[in-house]
Coordinates of C-alpha atoms in Angstrom, one line a residue:
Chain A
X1310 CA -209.9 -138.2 197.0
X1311 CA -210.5 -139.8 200.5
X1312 CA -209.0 -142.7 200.0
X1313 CA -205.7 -140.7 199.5
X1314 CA -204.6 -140.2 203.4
X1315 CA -205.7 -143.9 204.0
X1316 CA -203.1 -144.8 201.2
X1317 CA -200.7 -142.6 202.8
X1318 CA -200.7 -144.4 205.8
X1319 CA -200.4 -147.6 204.2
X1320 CA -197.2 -146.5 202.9
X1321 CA -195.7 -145.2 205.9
X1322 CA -197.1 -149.1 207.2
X1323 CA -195.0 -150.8 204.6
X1324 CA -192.0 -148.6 205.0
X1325 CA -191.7 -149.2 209.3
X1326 CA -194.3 -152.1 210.4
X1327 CA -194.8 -152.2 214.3
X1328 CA -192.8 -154.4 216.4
X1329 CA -195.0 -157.7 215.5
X1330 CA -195.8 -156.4 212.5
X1331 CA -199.5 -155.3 213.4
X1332 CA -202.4 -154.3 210.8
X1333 CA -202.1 -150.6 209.1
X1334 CA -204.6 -148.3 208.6
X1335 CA -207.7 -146.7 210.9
X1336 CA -209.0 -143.1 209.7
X1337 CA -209.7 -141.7 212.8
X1338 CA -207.9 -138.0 214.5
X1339 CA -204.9 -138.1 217.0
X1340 CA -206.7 -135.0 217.9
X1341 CA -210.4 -136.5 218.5
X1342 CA -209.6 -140.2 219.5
X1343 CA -206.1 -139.7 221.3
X1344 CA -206.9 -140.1 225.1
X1345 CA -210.6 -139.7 224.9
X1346 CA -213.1 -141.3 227.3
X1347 CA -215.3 -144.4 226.9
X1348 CA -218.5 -142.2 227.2
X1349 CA -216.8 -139.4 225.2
X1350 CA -216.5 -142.1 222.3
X1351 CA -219.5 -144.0 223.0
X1352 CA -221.3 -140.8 222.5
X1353 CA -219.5 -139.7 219.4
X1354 CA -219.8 -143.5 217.9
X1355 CA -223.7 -144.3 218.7
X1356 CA -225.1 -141.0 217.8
X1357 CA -228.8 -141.0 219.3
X1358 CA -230.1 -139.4 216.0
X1359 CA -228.7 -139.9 212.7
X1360 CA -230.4 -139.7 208.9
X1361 CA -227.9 -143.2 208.3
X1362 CA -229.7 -146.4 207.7
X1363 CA -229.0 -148.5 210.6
X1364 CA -228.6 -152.2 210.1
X1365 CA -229.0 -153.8 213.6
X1366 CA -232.8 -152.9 214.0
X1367 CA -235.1 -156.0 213.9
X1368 CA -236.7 -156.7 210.5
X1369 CA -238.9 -159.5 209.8
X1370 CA -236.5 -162.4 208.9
X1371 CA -235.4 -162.1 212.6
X1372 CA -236.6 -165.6 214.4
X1373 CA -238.4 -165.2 218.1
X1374 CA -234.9 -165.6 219.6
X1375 CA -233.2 -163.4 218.3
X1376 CA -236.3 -160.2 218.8
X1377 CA -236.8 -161.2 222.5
X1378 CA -233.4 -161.3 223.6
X1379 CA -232.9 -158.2 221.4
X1380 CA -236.0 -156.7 223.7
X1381 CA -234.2 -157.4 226.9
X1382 CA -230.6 -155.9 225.8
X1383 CA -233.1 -152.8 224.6
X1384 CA -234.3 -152.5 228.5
X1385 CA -231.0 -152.3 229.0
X1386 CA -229.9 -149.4 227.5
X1387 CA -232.8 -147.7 229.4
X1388 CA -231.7 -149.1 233.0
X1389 CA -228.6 -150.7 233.2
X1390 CA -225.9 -148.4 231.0
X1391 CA -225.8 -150.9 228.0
X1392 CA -225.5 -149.0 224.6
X1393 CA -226.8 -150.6 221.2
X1394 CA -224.2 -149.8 218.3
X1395 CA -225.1 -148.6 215.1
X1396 CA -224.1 -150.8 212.3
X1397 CA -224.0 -148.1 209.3
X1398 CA -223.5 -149.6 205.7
X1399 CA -219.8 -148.2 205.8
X1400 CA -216.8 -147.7 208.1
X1401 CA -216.7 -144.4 206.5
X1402 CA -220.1 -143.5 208.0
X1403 CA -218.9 -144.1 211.7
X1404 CA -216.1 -142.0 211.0
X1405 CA -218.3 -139.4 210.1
X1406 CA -218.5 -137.7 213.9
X1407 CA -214.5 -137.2 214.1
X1408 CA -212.3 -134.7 213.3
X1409 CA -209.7 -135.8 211.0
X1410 CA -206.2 -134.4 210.1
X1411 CA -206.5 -133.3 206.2
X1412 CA -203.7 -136.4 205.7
X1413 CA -206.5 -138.7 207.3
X1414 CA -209.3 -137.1 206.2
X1415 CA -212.2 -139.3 204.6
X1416 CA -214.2 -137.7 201.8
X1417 CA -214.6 -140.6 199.2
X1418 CA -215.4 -139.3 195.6
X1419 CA -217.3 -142.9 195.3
X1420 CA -219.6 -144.9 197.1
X1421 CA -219.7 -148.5 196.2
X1422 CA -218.3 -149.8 199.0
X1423 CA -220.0 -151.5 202.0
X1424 CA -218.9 -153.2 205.3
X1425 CA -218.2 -156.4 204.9
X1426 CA -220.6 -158.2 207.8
X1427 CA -223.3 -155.7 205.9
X1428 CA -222.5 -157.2 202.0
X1429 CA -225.7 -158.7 202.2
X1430 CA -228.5 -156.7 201.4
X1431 CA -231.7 -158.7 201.8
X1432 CA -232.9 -159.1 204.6
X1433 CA -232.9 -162.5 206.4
X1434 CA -230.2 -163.5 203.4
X1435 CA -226.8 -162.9 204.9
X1436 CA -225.5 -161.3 208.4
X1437 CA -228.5 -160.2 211.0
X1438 CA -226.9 -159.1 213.6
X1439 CA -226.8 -156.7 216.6
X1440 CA -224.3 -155.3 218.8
X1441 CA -224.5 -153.8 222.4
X1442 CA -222.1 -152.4 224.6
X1443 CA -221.2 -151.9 228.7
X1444 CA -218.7 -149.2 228.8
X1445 CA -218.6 -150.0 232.7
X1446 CA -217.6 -153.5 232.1
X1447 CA -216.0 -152.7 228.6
X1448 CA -217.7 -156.0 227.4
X1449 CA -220.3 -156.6 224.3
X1450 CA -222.6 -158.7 223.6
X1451 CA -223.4 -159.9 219.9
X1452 CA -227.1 -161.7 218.4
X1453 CA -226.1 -163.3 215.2
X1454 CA -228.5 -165.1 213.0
X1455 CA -226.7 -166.3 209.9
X1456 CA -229.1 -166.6 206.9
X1457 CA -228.8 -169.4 203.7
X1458 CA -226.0 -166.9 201.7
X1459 CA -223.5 -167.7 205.1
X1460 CA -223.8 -171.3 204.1
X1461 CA -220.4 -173.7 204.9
X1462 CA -221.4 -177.2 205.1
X1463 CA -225.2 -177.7 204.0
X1464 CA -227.3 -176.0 206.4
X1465 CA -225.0 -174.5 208.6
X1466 CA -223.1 -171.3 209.1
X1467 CA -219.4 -171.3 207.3
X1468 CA -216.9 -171.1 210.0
X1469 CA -215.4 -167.9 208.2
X1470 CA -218.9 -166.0 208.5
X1471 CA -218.5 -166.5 212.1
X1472 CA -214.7 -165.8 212.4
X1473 CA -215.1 -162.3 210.4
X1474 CA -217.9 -161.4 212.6
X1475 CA -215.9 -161.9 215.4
X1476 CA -213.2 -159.3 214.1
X1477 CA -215.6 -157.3 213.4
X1478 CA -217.5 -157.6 217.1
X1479 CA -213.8 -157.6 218.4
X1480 CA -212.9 -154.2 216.4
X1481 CA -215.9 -152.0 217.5
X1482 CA -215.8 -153.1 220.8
X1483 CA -212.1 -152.6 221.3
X1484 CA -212.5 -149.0 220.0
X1485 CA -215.1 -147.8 222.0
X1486 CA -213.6 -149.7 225.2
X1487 CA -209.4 -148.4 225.2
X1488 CA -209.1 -146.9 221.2
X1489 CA -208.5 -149.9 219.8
X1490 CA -209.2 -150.6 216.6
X1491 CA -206.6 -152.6 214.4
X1492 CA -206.2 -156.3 215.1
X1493 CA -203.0 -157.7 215.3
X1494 CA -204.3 -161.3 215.8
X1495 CA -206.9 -163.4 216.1
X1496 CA -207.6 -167.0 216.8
X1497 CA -210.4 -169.4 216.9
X1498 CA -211.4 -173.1 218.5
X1499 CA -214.7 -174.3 216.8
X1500 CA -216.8 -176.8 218.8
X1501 CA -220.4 -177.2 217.2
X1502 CA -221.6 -175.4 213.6
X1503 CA -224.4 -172.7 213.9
X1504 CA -227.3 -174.1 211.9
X1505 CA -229.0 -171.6 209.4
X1506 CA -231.6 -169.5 210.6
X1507 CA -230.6 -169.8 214.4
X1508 CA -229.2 -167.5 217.0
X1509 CA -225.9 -167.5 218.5
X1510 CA -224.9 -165.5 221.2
X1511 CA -221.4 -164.3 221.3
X1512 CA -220.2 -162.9 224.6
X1513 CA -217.0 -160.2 223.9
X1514 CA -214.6 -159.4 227.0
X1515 CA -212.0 -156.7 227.2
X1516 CA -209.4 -159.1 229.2
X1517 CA -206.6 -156.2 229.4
X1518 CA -205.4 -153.3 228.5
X1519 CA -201.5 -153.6 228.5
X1520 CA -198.6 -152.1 226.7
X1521 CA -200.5 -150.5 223.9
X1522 CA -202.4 -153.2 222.8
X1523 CA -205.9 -154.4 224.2
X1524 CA -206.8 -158.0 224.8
X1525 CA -209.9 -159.7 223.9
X1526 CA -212.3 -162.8 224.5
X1527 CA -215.2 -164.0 223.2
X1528 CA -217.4 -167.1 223.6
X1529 CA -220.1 -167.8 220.9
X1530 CA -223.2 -170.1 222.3
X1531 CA -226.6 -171.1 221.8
X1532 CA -229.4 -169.0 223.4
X1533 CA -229.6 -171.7 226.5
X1534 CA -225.6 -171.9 226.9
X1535 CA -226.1 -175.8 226.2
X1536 CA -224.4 -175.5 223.4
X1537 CA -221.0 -173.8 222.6
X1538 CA -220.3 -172.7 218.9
X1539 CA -216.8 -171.5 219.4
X1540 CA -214.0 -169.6 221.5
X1541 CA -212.0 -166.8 220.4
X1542 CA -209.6 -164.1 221.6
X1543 CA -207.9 -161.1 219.6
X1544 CA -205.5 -158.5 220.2
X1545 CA -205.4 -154.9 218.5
X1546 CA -203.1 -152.6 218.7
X1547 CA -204.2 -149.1 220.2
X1548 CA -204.6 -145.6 218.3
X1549 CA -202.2 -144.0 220.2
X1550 CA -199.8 -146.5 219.3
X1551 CA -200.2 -147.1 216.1
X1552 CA -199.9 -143.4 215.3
X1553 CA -196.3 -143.4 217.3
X1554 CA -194.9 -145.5 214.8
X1555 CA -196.5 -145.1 211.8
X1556 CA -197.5 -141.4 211.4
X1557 CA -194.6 -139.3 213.3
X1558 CA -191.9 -142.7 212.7
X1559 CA -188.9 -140.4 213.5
X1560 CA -190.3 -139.3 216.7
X1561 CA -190.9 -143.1 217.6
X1562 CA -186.7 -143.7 216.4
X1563 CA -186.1 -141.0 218.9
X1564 CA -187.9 -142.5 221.3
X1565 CA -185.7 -145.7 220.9
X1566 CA -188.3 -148.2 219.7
Chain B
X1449 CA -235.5 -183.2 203.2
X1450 CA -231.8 -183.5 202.6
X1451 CA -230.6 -181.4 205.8
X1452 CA -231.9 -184.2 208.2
X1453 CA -228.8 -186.5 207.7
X1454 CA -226.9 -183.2 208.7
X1455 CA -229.0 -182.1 211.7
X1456 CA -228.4 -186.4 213.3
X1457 CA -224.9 -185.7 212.7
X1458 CA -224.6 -182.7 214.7
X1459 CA -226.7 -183.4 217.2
X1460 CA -224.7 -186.3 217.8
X1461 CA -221.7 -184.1 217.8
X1462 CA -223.2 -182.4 220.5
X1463 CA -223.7 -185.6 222.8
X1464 CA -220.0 -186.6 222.5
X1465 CA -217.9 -184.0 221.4
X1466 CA -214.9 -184.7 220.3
X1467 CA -211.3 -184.3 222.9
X1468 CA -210.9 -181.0 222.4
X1469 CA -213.6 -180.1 221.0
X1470 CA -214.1 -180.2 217.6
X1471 CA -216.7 -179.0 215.1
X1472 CA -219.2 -181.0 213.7
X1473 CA -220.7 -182.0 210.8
X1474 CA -219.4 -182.9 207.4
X1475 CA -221.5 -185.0 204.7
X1476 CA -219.2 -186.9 202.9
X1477 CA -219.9 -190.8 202.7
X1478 CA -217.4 -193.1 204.8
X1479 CA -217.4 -195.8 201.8
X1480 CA -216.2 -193.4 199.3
X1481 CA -214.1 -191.0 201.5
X1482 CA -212.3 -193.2 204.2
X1483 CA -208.8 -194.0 203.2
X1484 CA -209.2 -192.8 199.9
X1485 CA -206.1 -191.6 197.9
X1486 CA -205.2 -187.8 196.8
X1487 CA -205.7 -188.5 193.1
X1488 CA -209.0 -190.1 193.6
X1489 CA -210.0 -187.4 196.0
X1490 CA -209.3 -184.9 193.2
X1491 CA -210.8 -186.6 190.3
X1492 CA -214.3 -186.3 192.0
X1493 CA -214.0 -183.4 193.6
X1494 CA -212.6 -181.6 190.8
X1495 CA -214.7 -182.8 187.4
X1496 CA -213.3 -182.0 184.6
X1497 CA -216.6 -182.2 182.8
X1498 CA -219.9 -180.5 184.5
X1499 CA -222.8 -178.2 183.8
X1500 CA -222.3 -176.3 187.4
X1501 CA -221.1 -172.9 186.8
X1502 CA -217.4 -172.7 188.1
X1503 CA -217.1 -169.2 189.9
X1504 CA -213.5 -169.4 190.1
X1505 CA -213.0 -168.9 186.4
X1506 CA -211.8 -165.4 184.9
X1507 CA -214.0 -162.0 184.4
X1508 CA -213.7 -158.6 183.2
X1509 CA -213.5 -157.7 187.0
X1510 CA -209.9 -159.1 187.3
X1511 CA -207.2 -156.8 187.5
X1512 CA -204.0 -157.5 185.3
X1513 CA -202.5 -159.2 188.0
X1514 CA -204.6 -161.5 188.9
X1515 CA -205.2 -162.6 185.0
X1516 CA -201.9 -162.9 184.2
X1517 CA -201.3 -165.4 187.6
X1518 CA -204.3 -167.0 186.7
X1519 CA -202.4 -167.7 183.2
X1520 CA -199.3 -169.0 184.7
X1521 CA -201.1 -171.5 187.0
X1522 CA -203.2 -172.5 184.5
X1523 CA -200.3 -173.7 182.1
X1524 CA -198.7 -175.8 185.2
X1525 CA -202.2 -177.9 185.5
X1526 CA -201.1 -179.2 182.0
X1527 CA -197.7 -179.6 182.8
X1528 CA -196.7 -179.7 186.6
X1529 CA -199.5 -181.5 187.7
X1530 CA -201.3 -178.7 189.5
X1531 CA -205.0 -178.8 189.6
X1532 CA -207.7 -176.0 189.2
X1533 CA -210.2 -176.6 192.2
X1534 CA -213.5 -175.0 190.6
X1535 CA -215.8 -173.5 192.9
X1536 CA -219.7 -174.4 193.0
X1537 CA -222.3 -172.0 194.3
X1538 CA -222.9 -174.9 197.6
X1539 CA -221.0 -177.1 199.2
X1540 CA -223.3 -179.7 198.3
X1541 CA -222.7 -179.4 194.8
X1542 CA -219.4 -180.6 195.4
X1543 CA -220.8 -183.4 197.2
X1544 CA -222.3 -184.5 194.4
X1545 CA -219.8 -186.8 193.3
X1546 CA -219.5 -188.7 196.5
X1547 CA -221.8 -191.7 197.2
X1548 CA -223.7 -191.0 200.7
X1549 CA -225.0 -193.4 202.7
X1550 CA -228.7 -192.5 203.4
X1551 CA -228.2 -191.0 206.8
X1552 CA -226.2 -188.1 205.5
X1553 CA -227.9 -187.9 201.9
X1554 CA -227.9 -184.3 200.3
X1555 CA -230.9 -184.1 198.8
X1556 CA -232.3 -180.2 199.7
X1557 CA -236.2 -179.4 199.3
X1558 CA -235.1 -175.7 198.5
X1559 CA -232.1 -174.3 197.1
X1560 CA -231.4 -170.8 198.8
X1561 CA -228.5 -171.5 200.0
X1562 CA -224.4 -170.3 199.0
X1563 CA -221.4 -171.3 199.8
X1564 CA -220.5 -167.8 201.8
X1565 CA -217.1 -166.9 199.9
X1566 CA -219.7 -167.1 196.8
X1567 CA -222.3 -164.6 198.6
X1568 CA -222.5 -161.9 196.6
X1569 CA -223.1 -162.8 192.8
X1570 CA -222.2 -159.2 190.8
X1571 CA -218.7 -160.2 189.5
X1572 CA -216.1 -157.5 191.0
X1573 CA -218.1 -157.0 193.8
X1574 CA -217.1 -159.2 196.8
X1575 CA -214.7 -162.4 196.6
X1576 CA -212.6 -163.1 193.6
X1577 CA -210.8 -166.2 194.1
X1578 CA -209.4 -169.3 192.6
X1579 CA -207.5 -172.3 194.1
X1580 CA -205.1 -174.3 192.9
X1581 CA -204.2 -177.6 194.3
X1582 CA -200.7 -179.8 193.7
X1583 CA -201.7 -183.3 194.5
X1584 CA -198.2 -184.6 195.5
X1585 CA -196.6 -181.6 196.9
X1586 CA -200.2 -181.4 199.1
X1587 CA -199.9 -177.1 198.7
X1588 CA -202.4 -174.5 197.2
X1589 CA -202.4 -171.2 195.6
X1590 CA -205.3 -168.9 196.3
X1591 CA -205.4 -165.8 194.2
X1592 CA -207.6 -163.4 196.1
X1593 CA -209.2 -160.0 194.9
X1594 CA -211.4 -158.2 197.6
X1595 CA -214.3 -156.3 195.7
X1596 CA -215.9 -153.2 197.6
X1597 CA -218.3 -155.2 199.7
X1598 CA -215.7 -156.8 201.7
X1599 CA -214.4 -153.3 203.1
X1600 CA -213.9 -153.2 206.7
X1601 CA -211.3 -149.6 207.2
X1602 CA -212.5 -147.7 204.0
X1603 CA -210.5 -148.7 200.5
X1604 CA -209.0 -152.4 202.2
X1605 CA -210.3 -155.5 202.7
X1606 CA -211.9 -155.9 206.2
X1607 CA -209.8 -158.7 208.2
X1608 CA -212.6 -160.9 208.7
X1609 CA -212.9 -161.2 204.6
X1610 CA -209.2 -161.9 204.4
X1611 CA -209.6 -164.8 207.7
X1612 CA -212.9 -166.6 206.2
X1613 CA -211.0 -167.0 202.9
X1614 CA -207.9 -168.9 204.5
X1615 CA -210.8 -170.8 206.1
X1616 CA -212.1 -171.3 203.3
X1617 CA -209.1 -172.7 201.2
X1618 CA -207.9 -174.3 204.2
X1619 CA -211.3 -176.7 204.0
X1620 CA -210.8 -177.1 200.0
X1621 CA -207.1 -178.2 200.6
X1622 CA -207.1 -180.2 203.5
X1623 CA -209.7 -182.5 202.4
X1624 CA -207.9 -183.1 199.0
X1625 CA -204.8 -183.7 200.5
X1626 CA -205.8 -185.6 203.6
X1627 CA -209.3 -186.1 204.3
X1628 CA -209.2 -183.2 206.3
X1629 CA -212.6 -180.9 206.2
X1630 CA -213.4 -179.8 209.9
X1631 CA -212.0 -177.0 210.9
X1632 CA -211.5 -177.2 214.7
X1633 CA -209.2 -174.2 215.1
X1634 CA -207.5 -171.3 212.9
X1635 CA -205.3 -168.6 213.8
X1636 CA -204.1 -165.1 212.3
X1637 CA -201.7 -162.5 212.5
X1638 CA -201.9 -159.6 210.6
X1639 CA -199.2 -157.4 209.1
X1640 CA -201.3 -155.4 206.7
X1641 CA -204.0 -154.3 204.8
X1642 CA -205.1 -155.6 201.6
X1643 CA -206.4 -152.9 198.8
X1644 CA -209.4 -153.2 197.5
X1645 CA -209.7 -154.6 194.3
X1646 CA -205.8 -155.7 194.4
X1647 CA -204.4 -159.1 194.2
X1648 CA -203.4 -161.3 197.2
X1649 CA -201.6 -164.2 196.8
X1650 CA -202.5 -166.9 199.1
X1651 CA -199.7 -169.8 199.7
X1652 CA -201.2 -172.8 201.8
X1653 CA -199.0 -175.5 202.7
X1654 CA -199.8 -178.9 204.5
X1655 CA -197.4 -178.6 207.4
X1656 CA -198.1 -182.5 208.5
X1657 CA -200.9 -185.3 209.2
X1658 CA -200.7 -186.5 212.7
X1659 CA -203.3 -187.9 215.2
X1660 CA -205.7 -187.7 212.8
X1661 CA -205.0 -183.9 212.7
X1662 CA -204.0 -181.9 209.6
X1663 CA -201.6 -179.0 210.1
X1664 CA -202.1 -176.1 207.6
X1665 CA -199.8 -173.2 207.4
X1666 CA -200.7 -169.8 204.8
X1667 CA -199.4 -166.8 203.8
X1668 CA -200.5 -164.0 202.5
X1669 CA -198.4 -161.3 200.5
X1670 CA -198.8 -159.4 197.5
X1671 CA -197.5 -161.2 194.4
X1672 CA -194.0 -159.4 194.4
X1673 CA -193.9 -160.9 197.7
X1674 CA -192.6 -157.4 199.2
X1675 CA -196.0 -157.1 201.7
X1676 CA -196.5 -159.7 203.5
X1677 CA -200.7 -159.1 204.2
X1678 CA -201.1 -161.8 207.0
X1679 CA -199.8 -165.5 208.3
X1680 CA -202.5 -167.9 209.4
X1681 CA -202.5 -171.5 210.5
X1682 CA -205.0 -173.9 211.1
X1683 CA -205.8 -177.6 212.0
X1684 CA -208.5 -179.6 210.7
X1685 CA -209.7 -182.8 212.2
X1686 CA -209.6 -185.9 209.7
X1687 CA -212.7 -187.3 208.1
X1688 CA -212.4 -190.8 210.0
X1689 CA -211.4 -189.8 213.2
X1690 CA -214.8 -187.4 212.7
X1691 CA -216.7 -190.8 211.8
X1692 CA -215.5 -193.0 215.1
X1693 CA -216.6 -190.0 217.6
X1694 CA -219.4 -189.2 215.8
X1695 CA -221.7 -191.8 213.6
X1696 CA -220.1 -194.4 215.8
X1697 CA -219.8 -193.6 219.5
X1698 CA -219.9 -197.3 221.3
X1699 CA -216.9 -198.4 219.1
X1700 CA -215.0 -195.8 220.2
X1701 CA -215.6 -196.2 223.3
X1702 CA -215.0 -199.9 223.0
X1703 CA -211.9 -198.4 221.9
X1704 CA -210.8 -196.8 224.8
X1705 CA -211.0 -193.2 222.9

């Protein structure tokens, strides 16, 4: 049944892409996300209490690294206004705390799906990873230890386990920064492979804000900054428009765009 | 045992990175790999005879689509030259074939390690793929099925699935036709999203080989071509410019590089 008003909007996608041609497709309210404040979504999207299984909580495949700088981001969110994300086995599970438009609305009639960066279910196996957030400085930072199932060349992360946890890092902190939540684009320049087992640091930016869309930047390095895995930048296209042309597309031909 | 060859590679790679910065680390042998031609690239990296399980080899999870592509390519490997590029559960099973000289030798003390487009094992569940290769044209077909773990907006493949699968293929084809298997830098642009458990049909195309740089184009579309999914593009740096930054840093510096 859910998956109906996602299709819908796939279809209106196909039928009048953006200028660009951007990615179709959130499942979030014009009438709960449109205009809403960073701490207004913050609070909606990193609910204190929840009965969810959260994935970003240490577990014991986590290496000293990656606990202790996860301590002193956890300090933060007591003193400094950092915010530790959720990471919920679904997108459908952080969409739980919006109001959604019956044509959007996300009930699924099965449950076999799971995030991608959470696919892996063992612990220590796949993605570990943790992400924290200053809506002041609309900038994230992201721990990620790749386990033995990321592999690429032997013994190291794959470059594509690193690149999709970017867009993911990119996505949640673009939403809860300016409603962003679709990328457009993405790009990556790779410098030194993340060996198994290890941390890497990525450090996100919000770089602008500017006609609809929401720049990004992201540099991905060892604990000690010696060492720098890879640089990245994005772009996704906002809520607000991405519901101008795809859901109301004759009000947008009115408009003249 | 076997990752020590790997860990003197990169941290040489991290004493004298290369212009640009590229990414280290590959483990094929310079006496079997440097200057070698397409055909015998493909004849050891594609076996036509092994006891590895191939993942990229048909299941009941396939939907009609991808079967019936599957079909067609499958007749052109015994009649336009096209070759099936199976897919191992490591990388290092496909370095099998290659001699190494001891320095890099793959020989692992523990084997819990997967190639990370081959992380999830229950067919249907995550990636579906298979690659074909055409030797003299230097292109590849990827037929790509996103299973229910690689969700990122609820019922599509999340774009990070989608972006380590053209980095993926990108690897496989760029060291078949060129020597090519270091990613140094990929980009993406979406258009939009693929459904779960529909086909993709992934065209990559050698754009050209030039200071020791391979040029990769790919896109991504649904097989009536009507959706255009994505375009990527990517540039890998060749296996022997790799070798005379890396494993032999006086002569190139002898060499003015």
């Amino acid at each position: 049944m859910i998956r109906t008003g996602f299709q819908v909007a796939a279809r209106l996608g196909h039928r009048r892409a953006l200028p660009g041609g951007p990615r179709v497709l959130p499942g979030l309210s014009p009438t709960s996300a449109f205009g809403s404040s960073v701490d207004s979504l913050v609070s909606i999207f990193c609910p204190k209490k929840t009965d969810l299984k959260d994935y970003a909580l240490p577990n014991p495949s986590w290496c000293p690294d990656m606990l202790s700088l996860y301590q002193e981001f956890l300090e933060k969110t007591k003193t400094n206004g950092w915010v530790k994300i959720p990471s919920f086995k679904s997108n459908k599970d952080h969409l739980q705390g919006f109001k959604l438009p019956s044509t959007l609305a996300v009930t699924s009639d099965k449950d076999d799906s799971r995030l991608f960066t959470r696919c892996i279910q063992v612990e220590g196996q796949g993605y570990e990873y943790v992400i924290f957030f200053q809506p002041s400085q609309k900038k994230s930072v992201c721990l990620f230890q790749p386990g033995p199932y990321l592999e690429g060349i032997p013994g190291f992360a794959h470059g594509g386990s690193l690149i999709a946890l970017v867009d993911e890092a990119f996505a949640k902190t673009a939403y809860l920064a300016g409603e962003g939540l679709i990328t457009i684009s993405l790009s990556i320049r790779f410098q030194n492979s993340i060996p198994l087992g290890s941390l890497a640091v990525m450090n996100i930016d919000v770089e602008k804000i500017e006609d609809q869309k929401i720049y990004m930047s992201c540099i991905i390095q060892s604990r000690d900054q010696q060492t720098v895995y890879a640089k990245s930048s994005g772009k996704q296209v906002l809520w607000p428009q991405f519901l101008s042309c795809h859901l109301y597309p004759q009000s947008k031909q009115k408009g003249g765009g």
